[in-house]
CSV table of C-alpha atoms in Angstrom, one decimal:
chain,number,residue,atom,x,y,z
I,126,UNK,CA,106.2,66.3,104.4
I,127,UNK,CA,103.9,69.7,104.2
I,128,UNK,CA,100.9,69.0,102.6
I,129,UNK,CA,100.9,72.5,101.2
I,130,UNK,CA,103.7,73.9,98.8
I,131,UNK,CA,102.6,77.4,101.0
I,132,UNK,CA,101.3,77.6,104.0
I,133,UNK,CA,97.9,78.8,104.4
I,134,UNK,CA,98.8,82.0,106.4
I,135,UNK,CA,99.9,83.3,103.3
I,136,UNK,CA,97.3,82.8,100.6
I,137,UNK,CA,95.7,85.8,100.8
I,138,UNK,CA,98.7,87.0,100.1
I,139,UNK,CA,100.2,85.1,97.4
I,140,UNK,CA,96.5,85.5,95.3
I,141,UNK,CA,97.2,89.9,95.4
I,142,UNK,CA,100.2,88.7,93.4
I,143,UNK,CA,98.6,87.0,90.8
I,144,UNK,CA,96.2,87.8,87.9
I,145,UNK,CA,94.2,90.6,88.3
I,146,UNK,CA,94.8,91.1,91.9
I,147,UNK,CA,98.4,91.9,90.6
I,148,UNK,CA,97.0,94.8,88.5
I,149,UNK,CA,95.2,96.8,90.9
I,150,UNK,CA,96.3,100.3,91.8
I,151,UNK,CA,99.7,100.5,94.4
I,152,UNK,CA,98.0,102.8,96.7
I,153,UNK,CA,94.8,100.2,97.1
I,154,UNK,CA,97.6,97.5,97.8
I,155,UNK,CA,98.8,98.9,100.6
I,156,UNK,CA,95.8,100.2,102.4
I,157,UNK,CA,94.8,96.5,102.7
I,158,UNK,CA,97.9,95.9,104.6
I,159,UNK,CA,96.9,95.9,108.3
I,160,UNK,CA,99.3,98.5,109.8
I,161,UNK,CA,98.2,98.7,113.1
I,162,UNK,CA,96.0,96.9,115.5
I,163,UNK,CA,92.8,98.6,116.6
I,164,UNK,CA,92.3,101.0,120.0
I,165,UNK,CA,91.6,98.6,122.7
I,166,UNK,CA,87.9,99.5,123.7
I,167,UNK,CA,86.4,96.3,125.7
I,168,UNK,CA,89.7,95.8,128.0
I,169,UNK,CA,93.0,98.4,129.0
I,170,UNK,CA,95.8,97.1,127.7
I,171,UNK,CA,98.8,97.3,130.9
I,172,UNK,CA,101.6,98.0,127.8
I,173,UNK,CA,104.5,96.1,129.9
I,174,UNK,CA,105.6,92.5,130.2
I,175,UNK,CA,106.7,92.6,133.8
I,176,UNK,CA,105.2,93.8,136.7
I,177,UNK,CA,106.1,94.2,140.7
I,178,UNK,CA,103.9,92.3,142.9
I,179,UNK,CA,101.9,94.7,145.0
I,180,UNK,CA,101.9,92.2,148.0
I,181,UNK,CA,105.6,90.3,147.7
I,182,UNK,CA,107.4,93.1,145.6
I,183,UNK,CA,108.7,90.3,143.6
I,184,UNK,CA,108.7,90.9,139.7
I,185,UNK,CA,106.2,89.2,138.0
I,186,UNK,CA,105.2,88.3,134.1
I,187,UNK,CA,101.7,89.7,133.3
I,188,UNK,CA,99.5,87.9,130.9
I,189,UNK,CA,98.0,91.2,129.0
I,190,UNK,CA,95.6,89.2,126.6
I,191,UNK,CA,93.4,91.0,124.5
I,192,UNK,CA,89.1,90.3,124.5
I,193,UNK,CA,88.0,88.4,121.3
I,194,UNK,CA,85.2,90.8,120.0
I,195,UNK,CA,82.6,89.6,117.4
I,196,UNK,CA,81.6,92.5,115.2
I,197,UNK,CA,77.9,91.2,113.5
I,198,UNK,CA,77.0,91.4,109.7
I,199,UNK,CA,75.1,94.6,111.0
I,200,UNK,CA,77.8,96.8,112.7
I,201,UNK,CA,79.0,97.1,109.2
I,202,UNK,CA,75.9,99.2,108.3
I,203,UNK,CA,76.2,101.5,111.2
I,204,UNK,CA,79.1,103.4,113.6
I,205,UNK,CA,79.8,101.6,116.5
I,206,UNK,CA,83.1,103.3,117.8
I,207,UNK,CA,85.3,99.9,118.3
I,208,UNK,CA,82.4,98.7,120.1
I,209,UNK,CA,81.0,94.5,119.4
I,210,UNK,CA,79.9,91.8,121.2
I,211,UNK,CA,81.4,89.9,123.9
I,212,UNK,CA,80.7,86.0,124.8
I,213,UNK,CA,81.4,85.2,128.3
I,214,UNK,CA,80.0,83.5,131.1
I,215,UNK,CA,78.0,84.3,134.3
I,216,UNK,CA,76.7,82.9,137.6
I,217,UNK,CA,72.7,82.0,137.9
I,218,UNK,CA,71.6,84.6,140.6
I,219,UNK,CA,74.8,85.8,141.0
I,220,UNK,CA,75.6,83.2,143.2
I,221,UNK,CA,79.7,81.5,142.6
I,222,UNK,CA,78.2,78.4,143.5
I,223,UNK,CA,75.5,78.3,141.1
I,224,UNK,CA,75.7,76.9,137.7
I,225,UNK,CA,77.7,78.9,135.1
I,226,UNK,CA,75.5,80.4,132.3
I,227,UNK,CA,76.7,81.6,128.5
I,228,UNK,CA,75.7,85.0,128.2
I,229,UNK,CA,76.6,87.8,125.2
I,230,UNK,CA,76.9,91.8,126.0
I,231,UNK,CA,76.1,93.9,123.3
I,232,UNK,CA,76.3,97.4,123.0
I,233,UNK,CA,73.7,99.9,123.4
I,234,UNK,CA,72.4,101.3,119.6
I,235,UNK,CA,71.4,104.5,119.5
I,236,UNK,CA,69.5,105.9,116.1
I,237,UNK,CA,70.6,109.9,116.0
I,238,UNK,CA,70.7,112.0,112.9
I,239,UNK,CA,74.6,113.0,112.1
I,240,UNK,CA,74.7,116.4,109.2
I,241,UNK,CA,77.5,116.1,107.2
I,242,UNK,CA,78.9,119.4,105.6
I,243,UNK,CA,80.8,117.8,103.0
I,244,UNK,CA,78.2,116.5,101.6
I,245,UNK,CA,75.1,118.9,102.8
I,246,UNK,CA,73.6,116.2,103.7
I,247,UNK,CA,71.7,114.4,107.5
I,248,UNK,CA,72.3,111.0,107.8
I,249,UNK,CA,70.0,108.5,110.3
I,250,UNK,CA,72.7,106.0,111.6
I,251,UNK,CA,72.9,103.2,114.6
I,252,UNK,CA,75.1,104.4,116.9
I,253,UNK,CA,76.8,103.8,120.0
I,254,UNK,CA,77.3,106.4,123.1
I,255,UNK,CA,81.0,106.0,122.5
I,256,UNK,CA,80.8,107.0,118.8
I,257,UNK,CA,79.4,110.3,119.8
I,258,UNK,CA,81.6,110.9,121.9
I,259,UNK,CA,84.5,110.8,119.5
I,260,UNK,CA,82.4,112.7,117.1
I,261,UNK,CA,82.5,114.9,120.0
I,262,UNK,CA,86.2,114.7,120.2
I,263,UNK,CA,87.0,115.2,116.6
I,264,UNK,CA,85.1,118.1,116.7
I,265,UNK,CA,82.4,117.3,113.8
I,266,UNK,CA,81.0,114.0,112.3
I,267,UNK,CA,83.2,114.8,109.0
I,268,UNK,CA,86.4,114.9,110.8
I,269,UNK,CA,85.6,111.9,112.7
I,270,UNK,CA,84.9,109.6,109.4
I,271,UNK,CA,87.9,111.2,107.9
I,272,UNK,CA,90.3,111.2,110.6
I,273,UNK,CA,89.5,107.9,112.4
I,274,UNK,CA,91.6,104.8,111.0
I,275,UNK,CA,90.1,102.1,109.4
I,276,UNK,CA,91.1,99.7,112.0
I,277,UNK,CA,88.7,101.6,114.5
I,278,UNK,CA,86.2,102.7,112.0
I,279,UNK,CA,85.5,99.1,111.4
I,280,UNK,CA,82.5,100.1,109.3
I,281,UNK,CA,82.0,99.5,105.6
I,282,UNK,CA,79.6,102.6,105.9
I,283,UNK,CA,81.7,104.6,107.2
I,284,UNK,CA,84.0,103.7,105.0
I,285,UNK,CA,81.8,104.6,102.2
I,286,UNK,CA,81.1,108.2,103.4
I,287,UNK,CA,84.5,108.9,103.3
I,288,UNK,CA,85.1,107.9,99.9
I,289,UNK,CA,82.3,110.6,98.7
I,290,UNK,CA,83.4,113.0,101.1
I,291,UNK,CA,87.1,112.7,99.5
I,292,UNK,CA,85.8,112.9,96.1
I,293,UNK,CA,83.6,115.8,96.5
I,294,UNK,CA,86.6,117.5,98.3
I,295,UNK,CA,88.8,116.5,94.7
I,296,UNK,CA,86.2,117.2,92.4
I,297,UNK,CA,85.2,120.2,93.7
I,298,UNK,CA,81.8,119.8,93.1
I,299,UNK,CA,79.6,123.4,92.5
I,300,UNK,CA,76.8,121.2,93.4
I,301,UNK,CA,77.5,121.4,97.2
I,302,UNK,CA,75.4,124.9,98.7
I,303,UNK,CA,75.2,126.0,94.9
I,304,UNK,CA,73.4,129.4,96.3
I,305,UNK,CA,76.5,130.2,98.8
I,306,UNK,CA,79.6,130.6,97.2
I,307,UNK,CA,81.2,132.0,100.3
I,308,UNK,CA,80.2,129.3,102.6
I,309,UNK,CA,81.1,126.4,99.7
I,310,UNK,CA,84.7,128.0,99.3
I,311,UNK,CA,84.5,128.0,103.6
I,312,UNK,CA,84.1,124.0,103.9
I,313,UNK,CA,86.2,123.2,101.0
I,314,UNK,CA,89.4,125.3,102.9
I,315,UNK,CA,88.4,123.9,106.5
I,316,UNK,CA,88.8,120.1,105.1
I,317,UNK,CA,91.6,121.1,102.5
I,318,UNK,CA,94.5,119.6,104.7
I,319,UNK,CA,92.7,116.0,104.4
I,320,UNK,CA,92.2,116.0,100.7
I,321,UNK,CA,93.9,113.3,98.3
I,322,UNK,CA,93.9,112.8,94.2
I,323,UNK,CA,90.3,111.9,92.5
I,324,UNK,CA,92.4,108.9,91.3
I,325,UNK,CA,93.1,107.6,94.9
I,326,UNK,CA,89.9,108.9,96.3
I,327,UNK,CA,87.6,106.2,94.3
I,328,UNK,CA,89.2,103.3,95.8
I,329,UNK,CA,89.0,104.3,99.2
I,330,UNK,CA,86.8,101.9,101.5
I,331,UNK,CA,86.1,99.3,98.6
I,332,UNK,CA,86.3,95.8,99.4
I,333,UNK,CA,88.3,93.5,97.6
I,334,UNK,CA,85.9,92.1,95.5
I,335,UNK,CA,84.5,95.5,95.0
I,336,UNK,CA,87.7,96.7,93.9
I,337,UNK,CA,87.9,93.5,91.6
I,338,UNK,CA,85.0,94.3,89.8
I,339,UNK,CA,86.0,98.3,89.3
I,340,UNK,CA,89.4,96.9,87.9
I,341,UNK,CA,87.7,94.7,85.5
I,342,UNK,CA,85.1,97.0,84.0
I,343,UNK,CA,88.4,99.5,83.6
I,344,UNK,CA,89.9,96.9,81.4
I,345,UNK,CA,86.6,96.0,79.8
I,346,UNK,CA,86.6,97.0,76.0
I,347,UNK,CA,83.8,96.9,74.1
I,348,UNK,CA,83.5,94.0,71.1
I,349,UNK,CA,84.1,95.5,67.7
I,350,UNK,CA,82.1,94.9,64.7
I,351,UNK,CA,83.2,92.8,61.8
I,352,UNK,CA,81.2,95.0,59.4
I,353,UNK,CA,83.4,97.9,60.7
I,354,UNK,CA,86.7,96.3,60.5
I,355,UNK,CA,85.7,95.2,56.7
I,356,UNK,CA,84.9,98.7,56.0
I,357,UNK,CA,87.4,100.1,57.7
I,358,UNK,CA,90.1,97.8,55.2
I,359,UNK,CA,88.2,98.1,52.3
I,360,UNK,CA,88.3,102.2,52.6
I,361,UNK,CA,92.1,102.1,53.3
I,362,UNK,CA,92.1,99.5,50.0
I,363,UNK,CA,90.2,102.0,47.9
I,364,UNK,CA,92.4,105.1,49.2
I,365,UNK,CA,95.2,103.1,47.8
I,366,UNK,CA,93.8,102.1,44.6
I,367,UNK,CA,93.1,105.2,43.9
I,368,UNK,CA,96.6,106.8,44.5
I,369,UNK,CA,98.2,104.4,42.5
I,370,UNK,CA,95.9,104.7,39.6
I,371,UNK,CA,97.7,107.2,36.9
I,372,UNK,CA,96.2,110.3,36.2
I,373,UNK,CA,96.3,112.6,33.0
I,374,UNK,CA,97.3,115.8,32.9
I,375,UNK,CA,95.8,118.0,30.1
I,376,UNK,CA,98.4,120.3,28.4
I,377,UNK,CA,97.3,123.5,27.3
């Protein structure tokens, strides 16, 4: 007999389909659905089941196993391009008969300064040499937060920049190069193609709880006072009173 009526696989779930979860926005729904897995960085994936034995020429299965990567508390607050740590093992001197020792690689962190022209602004993040090379690739740091998925952005500050780069591309804000018209009507028309609603834009790259907490303050409504409903009734009261009172009419 299961000791759960669910299994717990599913709970997480089974609790967006309850409550308040239930009342969040569609579009936030389904960008916590995990579409696709992240771009192998730490190991090339062979992308076939079967293989011919270089030595025999006798078809063989192949065992293509993904690395388990650990991405640390601080890789949220910076871009590391895919990149975590890796727990293995290694030989003492580099000797295969010496003992085995437990050993972590971690990447290389870089601080550089990345200017964003969405928002006219230089940020100073931890990188990695791989992220700037697909900043490279992407041709600019702005199309590189806003074209890179989630899965391989894996960075809730990343994530954050391109929630304020969406909305400022929504809004329209005149606050962005306020003296140059021509250049602010330039950036808004080079990123136009990537723009979405204001409505969707402020949801982007929110956490669950985060998004919790928006959805409740939305729904929040403020107490009202008694004294005001009392007045409020005793007005209507008076208003009626008065109507129904007769009135004389002088005849001349």
């Amino acid at each position: 007999m299961p000791l759960h009526k669910y299994p717990p696989k599913i709970w997480d779930a089974l609790k967006l389909k309850q409550g308040i979860y239930a009342r969040l926005p569609k579009h936030y729904l389904r960008s916590l659905e995990k579409t696709r897995e992240p771009t192998p960085v730490h190991w090339k994936p062979l992308g076939v089941k079967y293989r011919a034995n270089p030595k025999t020429g006798l078809k063989e299965r192949v065992q293509d196993v993904p690395i388990p990567i650990y991405f640390p508390p601080e890789s949220q607050d910076g871009l590391w391009g895919g990149e975590g740590w890796i727990s293995g093992f290694r030989y003492a001197n580099n000797d295969k008969l010496s003992t085995r020792l437990k050993c972590v690689w971690k990447p290389q962190l870089f601080d550089r300064e990345l200017y964003s022209e969405i928002l006219d602004h230089k940020f100073t993040i931890p990188v990695t040499a791989r992220t700037l090379d697909l900043i490279d690739a992407a041709y600019g740091f702005d199309f590189y937060i806003l074209k890179t998925p989630k899965e391989d952005l894996n960075s809730k500050l990343g994530m954050d920049l391109r929630r304020a780069m969406l909305l400022r591309l929504a809004n329209k804000e005149t606050q962005l190069y306020p003296d140059d018209l021509v250049k602010r009507e330039k950036v808004y028309a080079k990123y136009k193609h990537l723009e979405i609603p204001a409505e969707e834009a402020e949801w982007v790259g929110l956490s669950l709880e985060e998004a919790v907490e928006k959805q409740r303050q939305l729904e929040h409504k403020e107490p009202e006072p008694l004294f005001k409903i009392y007045v409020d009734h005793l007005v209507k009261e008076l208003t009626i009173q008065k109507l129904s009172e007769p009135q004389l009419v002088e005849k001349k």
